[in-house]
CSV table of C-alpha atoms in Angstrom, one decimal:
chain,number,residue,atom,x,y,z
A,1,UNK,CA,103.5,46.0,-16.4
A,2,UNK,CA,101.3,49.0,-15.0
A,3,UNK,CA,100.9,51.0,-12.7
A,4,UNK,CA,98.4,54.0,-11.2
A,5,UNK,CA,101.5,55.8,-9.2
A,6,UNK,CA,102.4,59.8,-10.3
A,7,UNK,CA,105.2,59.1,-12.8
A,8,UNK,CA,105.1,55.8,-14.0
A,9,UNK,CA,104.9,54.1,-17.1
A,10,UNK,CA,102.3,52.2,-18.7
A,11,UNK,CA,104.6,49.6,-20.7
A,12,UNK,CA,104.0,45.5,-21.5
A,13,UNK,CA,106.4,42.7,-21.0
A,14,UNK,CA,107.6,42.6,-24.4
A,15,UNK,CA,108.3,46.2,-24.6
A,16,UNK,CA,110.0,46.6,-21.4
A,17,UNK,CA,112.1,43.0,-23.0
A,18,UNK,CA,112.8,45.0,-26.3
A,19,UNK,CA,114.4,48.1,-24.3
A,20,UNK,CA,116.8,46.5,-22.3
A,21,UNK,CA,117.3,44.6,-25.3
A,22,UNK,CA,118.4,47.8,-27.1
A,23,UNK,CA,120.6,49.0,-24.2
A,24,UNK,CA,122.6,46.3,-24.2
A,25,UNK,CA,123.3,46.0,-27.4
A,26,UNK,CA,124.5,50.0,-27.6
A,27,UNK,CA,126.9,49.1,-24.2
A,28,UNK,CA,128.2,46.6,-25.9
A,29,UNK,CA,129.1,48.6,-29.4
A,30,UNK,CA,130.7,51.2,-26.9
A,31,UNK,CA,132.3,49.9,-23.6
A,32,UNK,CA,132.3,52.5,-20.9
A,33,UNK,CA,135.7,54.2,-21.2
A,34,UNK,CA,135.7,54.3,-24.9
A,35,UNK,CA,135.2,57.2,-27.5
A,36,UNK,CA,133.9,56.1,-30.7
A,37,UNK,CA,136.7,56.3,-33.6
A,38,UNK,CA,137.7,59.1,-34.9
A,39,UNK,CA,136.6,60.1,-38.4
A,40,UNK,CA,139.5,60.5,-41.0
A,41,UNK,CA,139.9,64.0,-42.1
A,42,UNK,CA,138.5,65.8,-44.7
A,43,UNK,CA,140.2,66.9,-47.5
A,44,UNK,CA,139.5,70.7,-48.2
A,45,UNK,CA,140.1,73.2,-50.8
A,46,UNK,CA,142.4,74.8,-48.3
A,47,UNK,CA,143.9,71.9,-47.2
A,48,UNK,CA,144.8,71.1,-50.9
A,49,UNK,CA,146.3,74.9,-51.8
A,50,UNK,CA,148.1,74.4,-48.8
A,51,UNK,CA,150.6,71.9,-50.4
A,52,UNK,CA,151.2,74.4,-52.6
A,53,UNK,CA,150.1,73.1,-56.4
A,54,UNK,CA,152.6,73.9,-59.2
A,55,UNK,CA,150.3,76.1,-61.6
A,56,UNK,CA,150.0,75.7,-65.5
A,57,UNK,CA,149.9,79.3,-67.7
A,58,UNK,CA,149.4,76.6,-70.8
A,59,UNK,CA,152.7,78.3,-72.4
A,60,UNK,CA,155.0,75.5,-70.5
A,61,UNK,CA,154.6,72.9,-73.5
A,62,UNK,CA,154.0,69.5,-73.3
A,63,UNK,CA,156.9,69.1,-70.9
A,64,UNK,CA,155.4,71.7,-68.4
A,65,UNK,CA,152.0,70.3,-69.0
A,66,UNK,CA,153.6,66.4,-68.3
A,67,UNK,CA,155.6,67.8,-65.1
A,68,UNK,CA,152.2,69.8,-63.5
A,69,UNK,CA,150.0,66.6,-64.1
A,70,UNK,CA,152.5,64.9,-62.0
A,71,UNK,CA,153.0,67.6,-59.2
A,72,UNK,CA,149.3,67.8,-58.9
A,73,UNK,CA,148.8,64.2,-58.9
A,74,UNK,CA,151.2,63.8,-55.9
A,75,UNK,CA,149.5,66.7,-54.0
A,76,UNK,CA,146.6,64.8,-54.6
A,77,UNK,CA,147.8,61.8,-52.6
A,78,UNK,CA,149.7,63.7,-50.0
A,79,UNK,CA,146.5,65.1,-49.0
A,80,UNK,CA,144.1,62.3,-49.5
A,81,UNK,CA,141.8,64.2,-51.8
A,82,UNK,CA,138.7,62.3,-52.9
A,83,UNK,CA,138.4,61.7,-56.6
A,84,UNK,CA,135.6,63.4,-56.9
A,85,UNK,CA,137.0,66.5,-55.9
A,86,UNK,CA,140.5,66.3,-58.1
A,87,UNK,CA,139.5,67.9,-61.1
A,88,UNK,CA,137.4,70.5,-59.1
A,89,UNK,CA,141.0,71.2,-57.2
A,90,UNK,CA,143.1,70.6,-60.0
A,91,UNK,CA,141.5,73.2,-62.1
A,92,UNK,CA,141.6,76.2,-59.6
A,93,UNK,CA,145.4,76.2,-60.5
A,94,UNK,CA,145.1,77.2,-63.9
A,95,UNK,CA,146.0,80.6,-65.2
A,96,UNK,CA,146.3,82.5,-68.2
A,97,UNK,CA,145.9,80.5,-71.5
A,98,UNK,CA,144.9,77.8,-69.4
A,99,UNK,CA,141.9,79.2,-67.8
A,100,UNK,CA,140.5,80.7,-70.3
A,101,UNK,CA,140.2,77.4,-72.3
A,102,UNK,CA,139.0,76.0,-69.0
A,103,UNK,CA,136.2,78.6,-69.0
A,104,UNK,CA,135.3,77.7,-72.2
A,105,UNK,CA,134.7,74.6,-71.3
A,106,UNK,CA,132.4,75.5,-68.7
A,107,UNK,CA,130.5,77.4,-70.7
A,108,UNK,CA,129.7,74.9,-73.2
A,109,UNK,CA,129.2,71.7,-70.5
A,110,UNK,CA,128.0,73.9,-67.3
A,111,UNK,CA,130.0,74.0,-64.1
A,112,UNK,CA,128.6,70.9,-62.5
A,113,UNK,CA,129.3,68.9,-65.3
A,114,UNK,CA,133.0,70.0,-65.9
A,115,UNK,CA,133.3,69.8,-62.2
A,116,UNK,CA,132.3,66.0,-62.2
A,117,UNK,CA,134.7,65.4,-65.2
A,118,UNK,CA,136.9,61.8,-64.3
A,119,UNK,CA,140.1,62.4,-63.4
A,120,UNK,CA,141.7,60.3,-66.8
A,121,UNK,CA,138.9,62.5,-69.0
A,122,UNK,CA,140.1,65.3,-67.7
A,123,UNK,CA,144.0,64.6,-68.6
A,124,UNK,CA,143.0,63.8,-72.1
A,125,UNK,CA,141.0,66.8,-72.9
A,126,UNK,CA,144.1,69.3,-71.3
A,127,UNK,CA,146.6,66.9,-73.5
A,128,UNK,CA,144.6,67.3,-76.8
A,129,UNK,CA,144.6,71.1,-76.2
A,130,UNK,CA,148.5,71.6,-74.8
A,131,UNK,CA,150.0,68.2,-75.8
A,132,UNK,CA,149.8,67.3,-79.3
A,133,UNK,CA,150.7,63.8,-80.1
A,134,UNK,CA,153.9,65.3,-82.2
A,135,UNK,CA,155.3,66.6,-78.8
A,136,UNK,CA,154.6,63.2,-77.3
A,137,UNK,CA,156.3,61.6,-80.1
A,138,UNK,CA,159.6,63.7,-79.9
A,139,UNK,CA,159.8,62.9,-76.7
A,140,UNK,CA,159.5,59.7,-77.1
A,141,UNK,CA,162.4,60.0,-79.7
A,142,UNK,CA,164.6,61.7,-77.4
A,143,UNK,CA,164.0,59.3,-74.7
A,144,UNK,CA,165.0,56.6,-77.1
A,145,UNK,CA,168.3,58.1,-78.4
A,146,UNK,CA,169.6,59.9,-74.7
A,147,UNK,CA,173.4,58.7,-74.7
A,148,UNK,CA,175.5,59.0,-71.1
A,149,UNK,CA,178.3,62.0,-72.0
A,150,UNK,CA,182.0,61.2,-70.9
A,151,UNK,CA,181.4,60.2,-67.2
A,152,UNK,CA,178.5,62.5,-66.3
A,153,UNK,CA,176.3,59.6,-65.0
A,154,UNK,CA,174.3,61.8,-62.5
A,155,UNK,CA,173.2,63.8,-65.3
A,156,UNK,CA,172.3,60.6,-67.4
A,157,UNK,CA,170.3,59.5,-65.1
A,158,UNK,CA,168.3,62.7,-64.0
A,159,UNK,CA,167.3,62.9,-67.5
A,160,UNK,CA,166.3,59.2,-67.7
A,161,UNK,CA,164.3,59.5,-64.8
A,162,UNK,CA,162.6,62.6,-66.1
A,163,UNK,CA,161.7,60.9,-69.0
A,164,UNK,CA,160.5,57.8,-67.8
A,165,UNK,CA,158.3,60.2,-65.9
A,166,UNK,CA,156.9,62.0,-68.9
A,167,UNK,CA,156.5,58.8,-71.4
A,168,UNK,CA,155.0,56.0,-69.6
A,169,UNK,CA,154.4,54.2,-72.0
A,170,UNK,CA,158.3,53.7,-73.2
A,171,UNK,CA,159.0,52.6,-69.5
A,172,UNK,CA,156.7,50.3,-67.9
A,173,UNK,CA,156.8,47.4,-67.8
A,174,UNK,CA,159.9,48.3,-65.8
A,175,UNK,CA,162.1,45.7,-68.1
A,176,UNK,CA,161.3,48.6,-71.2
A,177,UNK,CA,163.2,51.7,-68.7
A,178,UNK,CA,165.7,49.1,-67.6
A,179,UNK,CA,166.9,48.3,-71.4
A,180,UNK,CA,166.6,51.7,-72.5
A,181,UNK,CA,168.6,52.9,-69.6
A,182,UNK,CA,171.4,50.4,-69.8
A,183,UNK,CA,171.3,51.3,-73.6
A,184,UNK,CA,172.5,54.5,-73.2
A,185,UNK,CA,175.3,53.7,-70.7
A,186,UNK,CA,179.1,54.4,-71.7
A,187,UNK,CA,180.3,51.5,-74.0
A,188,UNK,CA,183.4,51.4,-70.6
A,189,UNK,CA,180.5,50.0,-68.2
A,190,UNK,CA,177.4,48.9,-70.3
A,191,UNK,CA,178.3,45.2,-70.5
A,192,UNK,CA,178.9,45.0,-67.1
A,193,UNK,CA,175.5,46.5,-65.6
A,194,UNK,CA,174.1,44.0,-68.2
A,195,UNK,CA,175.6,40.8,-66.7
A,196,UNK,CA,174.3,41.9,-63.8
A,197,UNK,CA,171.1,40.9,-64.5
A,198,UNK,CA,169.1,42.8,-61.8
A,199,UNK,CA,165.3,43.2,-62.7
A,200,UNK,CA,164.8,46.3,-60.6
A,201,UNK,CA,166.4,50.0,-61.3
A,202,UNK,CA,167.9,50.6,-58.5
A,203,UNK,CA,170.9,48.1,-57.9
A,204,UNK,CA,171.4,49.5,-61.7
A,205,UNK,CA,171.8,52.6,-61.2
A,206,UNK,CA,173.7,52.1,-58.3
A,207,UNK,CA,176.1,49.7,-60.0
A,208,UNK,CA,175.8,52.0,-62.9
A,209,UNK,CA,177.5,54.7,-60.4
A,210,UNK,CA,180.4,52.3,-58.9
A,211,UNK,CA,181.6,51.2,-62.1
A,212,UNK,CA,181.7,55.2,-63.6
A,213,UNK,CA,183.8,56.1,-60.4
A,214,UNK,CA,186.1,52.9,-61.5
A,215,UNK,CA,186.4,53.3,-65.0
A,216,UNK,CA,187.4,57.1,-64.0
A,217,UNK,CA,190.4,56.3,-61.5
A,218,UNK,CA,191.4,53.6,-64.5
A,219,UNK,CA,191.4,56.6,-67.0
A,220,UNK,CA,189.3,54.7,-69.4
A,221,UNK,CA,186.4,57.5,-69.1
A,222,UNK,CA,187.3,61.5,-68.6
A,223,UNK,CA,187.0,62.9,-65.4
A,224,UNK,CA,183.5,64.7,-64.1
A,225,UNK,CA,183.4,67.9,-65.1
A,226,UNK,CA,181.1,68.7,-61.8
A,227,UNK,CA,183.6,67.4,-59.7
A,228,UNK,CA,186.8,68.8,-61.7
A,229,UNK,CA,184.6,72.8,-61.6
A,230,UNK,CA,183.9,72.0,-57.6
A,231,UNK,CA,187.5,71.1,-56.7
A,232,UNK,CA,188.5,74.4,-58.8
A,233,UNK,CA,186.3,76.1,-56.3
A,234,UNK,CA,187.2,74.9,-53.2
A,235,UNK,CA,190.9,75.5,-53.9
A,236,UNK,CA,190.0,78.4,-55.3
A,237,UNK,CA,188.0,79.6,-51.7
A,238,UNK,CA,191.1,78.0,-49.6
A,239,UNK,CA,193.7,80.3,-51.3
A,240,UNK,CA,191.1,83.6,-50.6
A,241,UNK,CA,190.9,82.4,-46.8
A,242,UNK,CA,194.3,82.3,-46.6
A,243,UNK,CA,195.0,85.6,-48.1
A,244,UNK,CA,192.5,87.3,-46.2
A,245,UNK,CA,194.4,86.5,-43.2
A,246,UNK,CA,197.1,89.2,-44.4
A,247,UNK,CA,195.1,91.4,-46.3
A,248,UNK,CA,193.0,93.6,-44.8
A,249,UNK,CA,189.4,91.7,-43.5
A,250,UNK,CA,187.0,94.0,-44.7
A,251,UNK,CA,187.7,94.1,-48.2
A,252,UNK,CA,186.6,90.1,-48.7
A,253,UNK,CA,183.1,90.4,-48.2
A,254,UNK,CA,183.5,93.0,-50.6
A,255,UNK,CA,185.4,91.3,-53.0
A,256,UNK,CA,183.0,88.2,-52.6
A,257,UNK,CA,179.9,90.3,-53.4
A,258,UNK,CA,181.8,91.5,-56.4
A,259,UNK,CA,182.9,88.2,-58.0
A,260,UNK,CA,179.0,86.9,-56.8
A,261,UNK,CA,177.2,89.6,-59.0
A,262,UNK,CA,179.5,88.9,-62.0
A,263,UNK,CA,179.1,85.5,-62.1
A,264,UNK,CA,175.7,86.3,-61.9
A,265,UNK,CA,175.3,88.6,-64.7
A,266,UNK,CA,177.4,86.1,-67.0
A,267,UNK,CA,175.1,83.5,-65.7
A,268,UNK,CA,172.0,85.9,-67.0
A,269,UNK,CA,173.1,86.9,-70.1
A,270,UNK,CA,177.0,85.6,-71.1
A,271,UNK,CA,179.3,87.2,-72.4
A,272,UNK,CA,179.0,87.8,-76.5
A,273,UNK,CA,182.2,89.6,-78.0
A,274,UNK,CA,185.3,88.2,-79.2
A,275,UNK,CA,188.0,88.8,-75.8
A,276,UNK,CA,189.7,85.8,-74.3
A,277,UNK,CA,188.5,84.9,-70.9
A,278,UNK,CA,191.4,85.7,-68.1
A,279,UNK,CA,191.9,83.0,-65.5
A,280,UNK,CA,193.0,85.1,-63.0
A,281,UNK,CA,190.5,88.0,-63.0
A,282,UNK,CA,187.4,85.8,-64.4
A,283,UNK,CA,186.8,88.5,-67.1
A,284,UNK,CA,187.4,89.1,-70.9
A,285,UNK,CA,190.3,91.1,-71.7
A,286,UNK,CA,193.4,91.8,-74.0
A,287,UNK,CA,196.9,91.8,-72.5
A,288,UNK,CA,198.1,91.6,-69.1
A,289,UNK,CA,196.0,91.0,-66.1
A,290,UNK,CA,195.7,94.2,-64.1
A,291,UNK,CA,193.7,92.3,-61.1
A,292,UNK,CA,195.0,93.9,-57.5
A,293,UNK,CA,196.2,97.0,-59.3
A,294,UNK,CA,194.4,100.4,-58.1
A,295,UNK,CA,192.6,102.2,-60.7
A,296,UNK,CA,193.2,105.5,-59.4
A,297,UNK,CA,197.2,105.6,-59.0
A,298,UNK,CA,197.8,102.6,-61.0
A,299,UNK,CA,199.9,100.9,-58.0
A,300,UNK,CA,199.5,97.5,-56.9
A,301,UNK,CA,198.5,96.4,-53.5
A,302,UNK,CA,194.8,97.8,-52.9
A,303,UNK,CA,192.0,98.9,-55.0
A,304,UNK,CA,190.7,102.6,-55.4
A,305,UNK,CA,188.1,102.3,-52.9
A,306,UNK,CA,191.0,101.7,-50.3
A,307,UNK,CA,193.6,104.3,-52.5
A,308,UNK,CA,195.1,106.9,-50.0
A,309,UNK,CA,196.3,109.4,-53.0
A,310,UNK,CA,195.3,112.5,-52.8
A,311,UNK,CA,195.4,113.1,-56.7
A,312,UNK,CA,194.5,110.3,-59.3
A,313,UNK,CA,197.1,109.1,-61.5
A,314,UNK,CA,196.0,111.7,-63.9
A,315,UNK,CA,196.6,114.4,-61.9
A,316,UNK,CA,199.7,113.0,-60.7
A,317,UNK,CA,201.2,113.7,-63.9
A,318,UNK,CA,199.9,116.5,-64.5
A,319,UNK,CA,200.4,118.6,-61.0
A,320,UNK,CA,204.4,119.0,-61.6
A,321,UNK,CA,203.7,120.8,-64.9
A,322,UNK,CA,200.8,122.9,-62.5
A,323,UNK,CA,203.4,123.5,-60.1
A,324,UNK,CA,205.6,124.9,-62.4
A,325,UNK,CA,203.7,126.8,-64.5
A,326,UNK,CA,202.1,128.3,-61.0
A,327,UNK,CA,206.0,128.9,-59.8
A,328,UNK,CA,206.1,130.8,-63.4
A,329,UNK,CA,203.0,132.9,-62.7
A,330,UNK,CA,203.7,134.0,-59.4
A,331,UNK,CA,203.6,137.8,-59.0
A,332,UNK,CA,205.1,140.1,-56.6
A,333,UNK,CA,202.8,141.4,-53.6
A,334,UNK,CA,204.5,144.6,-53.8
A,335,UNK,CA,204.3,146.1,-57.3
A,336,UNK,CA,202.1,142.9,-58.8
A,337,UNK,CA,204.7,142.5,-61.6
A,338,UNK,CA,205.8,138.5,-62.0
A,339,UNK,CA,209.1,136.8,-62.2
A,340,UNK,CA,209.8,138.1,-58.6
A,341,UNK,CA,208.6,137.8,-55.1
A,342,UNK,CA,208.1,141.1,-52.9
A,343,UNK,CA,211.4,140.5,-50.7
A,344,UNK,CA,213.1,141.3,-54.3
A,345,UNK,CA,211.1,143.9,-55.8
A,346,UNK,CA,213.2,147.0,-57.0
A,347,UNK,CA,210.4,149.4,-55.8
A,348,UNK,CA,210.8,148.0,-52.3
A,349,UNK,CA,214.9,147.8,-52.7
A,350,UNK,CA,214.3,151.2,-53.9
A,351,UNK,CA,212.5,152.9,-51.1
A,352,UNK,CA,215.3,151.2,-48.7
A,353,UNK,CA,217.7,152.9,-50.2
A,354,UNK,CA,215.7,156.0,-49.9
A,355,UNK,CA,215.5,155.9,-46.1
A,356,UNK,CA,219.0,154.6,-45.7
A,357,UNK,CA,220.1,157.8,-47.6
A,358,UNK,CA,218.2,159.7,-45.0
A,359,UNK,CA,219.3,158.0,-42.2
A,360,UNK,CA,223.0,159.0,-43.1
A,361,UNK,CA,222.3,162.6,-44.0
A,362,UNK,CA,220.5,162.6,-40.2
A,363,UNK,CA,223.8,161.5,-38.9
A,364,UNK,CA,225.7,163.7,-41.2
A,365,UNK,CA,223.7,166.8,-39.2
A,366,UNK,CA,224.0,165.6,-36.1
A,367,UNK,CA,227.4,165.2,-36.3
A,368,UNK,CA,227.5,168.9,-37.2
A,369,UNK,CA,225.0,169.4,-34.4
A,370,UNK,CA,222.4,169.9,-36.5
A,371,UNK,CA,218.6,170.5,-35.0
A,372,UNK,CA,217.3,166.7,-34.0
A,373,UNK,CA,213.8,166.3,-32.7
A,374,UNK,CA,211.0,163.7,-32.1
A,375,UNK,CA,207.2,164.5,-32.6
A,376,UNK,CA,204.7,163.0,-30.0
A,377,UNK,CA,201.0,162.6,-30.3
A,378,UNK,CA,199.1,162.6,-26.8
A,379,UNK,CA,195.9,163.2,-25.6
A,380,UNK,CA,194.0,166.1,-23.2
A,381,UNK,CA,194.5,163.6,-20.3
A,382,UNK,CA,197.6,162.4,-21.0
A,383,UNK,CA,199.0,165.9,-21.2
A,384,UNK,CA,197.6,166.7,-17.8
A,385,UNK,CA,198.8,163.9,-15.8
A,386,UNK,CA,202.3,164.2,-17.3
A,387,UNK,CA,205.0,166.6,-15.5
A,388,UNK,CA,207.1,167.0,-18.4
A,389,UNK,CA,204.3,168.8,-20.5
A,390,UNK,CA,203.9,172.5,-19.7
A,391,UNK,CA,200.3,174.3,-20.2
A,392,UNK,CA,199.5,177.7,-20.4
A,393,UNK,CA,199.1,181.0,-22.3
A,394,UNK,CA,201.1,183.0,-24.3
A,395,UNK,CA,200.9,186.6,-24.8
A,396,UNK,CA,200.2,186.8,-28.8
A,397,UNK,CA,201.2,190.7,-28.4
A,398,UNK,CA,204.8,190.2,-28.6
């Protein structure tokens, strides 16, 4: 094909063949109306440290160092992390102890190197540093020897399962966890989850479960001690709502906060001397229980935060003695002597007496018409505007 026109192309047969060729082929990889398929996402550091990675100080023991191998390892799948990025990711949760040995490994095979570390390389070097084979080992051993207590099966098998988790190698093939957890059932149930004959773990454990609750209602196995502590409290929380309904309202949130915070220090620390534990009050104490008795008045009925006395019991006993020895002191207002109160002084009888003697005599005179007179104190005004009051001069000569 050719052509002398403005704007076209010089091109042969067979290349004009070959493009249409090539433009079929790319409508036909993607039909009009279609996107090509989406890419699956990356995973990123920040994708990873958003699942939040359980960290390792390197103090934790083999246990800790067991449990963050497996955290990590499930973080690891949740967000499809590439291989070649695990221990790169893994090892940006290290701290303390931990990352200092990590560094030290970095110095000594360079940071690309340790970076590119395989994943099962990497979990025996950590291992070798924070899990000896002796911690392995009594693991292992307590694994082996873990007994069911009384009728605690949930607890029996939390700690199975944890240690399944943290020796592999005692617990797969799964028939190894299945005979080791069926070994350490109650004697009450064991051959019965073994006639069973289930090749899996969890129709055992569930069987494991029904027959517990059985052998409990039968009485051939205690009673949980779970469920015996959580009926306790329930009851126990029923009898304080009922209460509350005649006591006054504000004083259970109060009480509540109080019995919280010391269950929470004996929960912290425990108690450590040698007083019997009281039932009632949920403290250690000799003698009777004082609980609901105010320790201000010592009367029953409210607490001293809610105590309406005016004096402490204290001062209770001791204000009649005040009072009295205050009735003893008290002086007289008159002459300040004590033992007497003014209306009974002598000086004030005294001085009554005095004007009651002159009273008489006053009568006495006037009787005899004797001289009586009153005195008057005015003023310059007042003596002007009053008629009765006579002004003037007196000849002085006479």
């Amino acid at each position: 094909m050719s052509g002398r026109g403005r704007g076209n192309i010089n091109m042969t047969q067979a290349q004009f063949t070959n493009l249409l060729n090539t433009v079929a082929a790319a409508f036909a990889a993607h039909p009009i109306g279609q996107h090509a398929p989406a890419q699956p996402p990356v995973c990123t550091f920040k994708t990873f440290m958003d699942c939040k990675p359980l960290p390792f100080n390197g103090t934790e023991g083999a246990i800790g160092l067991l449990h963050w191998i497996e955290k990590v390892e499930a973080v690891f799948a949740v967000c499809e992390c590439p291989p070649a990025n695990w221990v790169k990711f893994a090892t940006a949760t290290l701290e303390g102890n931990a990352l200092s040995w990590w560094k030290a490994q970095i110095q000594m095979f360079g940071l690309e190197t340790a970076n590119a570390t395989a994943w099962e390389d990497f979990k025996d070097m950590i291992k070798e540093e924070y899990c000896h084979r002796d911690d392995i080992h009594k693991l292992e051993n307590e694994y082996y020897e873990l007994k069911m207590v009384g009728s605690e099966i949930e607890t029996y098998t939390k700690l199975s399962n944890d240690y399944a988790a943290l020796c592999p190698n005692m617990s797969r093939p799964m028939y190894r966890r299945i005979e080791l957890y069926i070994k350490g059932l109650a004697p009450e149930i064991r051959s019965h989850v073994t006639s069973a004959n289930h090749t899996t773990i969890q129709p055992i454990v569930r069987l494991a479960h029904k027959l517990t609750d059985q052998a409990v209602e039968e009485g051939r196995l205690p009673k949980r001690i779970s469920a015996t502590v959580g009926t306790s409290s329930d009851s126990k929380r029923k009898w304080e709502g009922s209460q509350g309904k005649d006591a006054n309202p504000t004083q259970a949130p109060a009480q509540q906060r109080k019995t919280e915070n010391n269950k929470g220090t004996q929960q912290q620390g425990g108690y450590r001397g040698s007083y019997p534990k009281c039932n009632k009050c949920n403290r250690h104490h000799n003698g009777a229980c004082n609980k609901g008795q105010c320790q201000r008045c010592h009367k029953m009925g409210h607490e001293a935060k809610d105590c309406r006395s005016q004096f402490p019991a204290r001062q209770n006993q001791q204000q009649p003695q005040q009072q009295q020895q205050q009735g003893n002191d008290r002086a007289c207002f008159k002459c300040g002597a004590t033992g007497h109160f003014k209306k009974d002084c002598p000086e004030l009888n005294q001085n009554r007496n005095n004007n009651q003697g002159a009273g008489n005599n006053n009568q006495n005179n006037n009787a005899g018409n004797g001289a009586r007179g009153r005195a008057f104190v005015i003023g310059a005004g007042e003596a002007r505007n009053d008629p009765n009051v006579v002004a003037g001069r007196g000849d002085q000569r006479d």
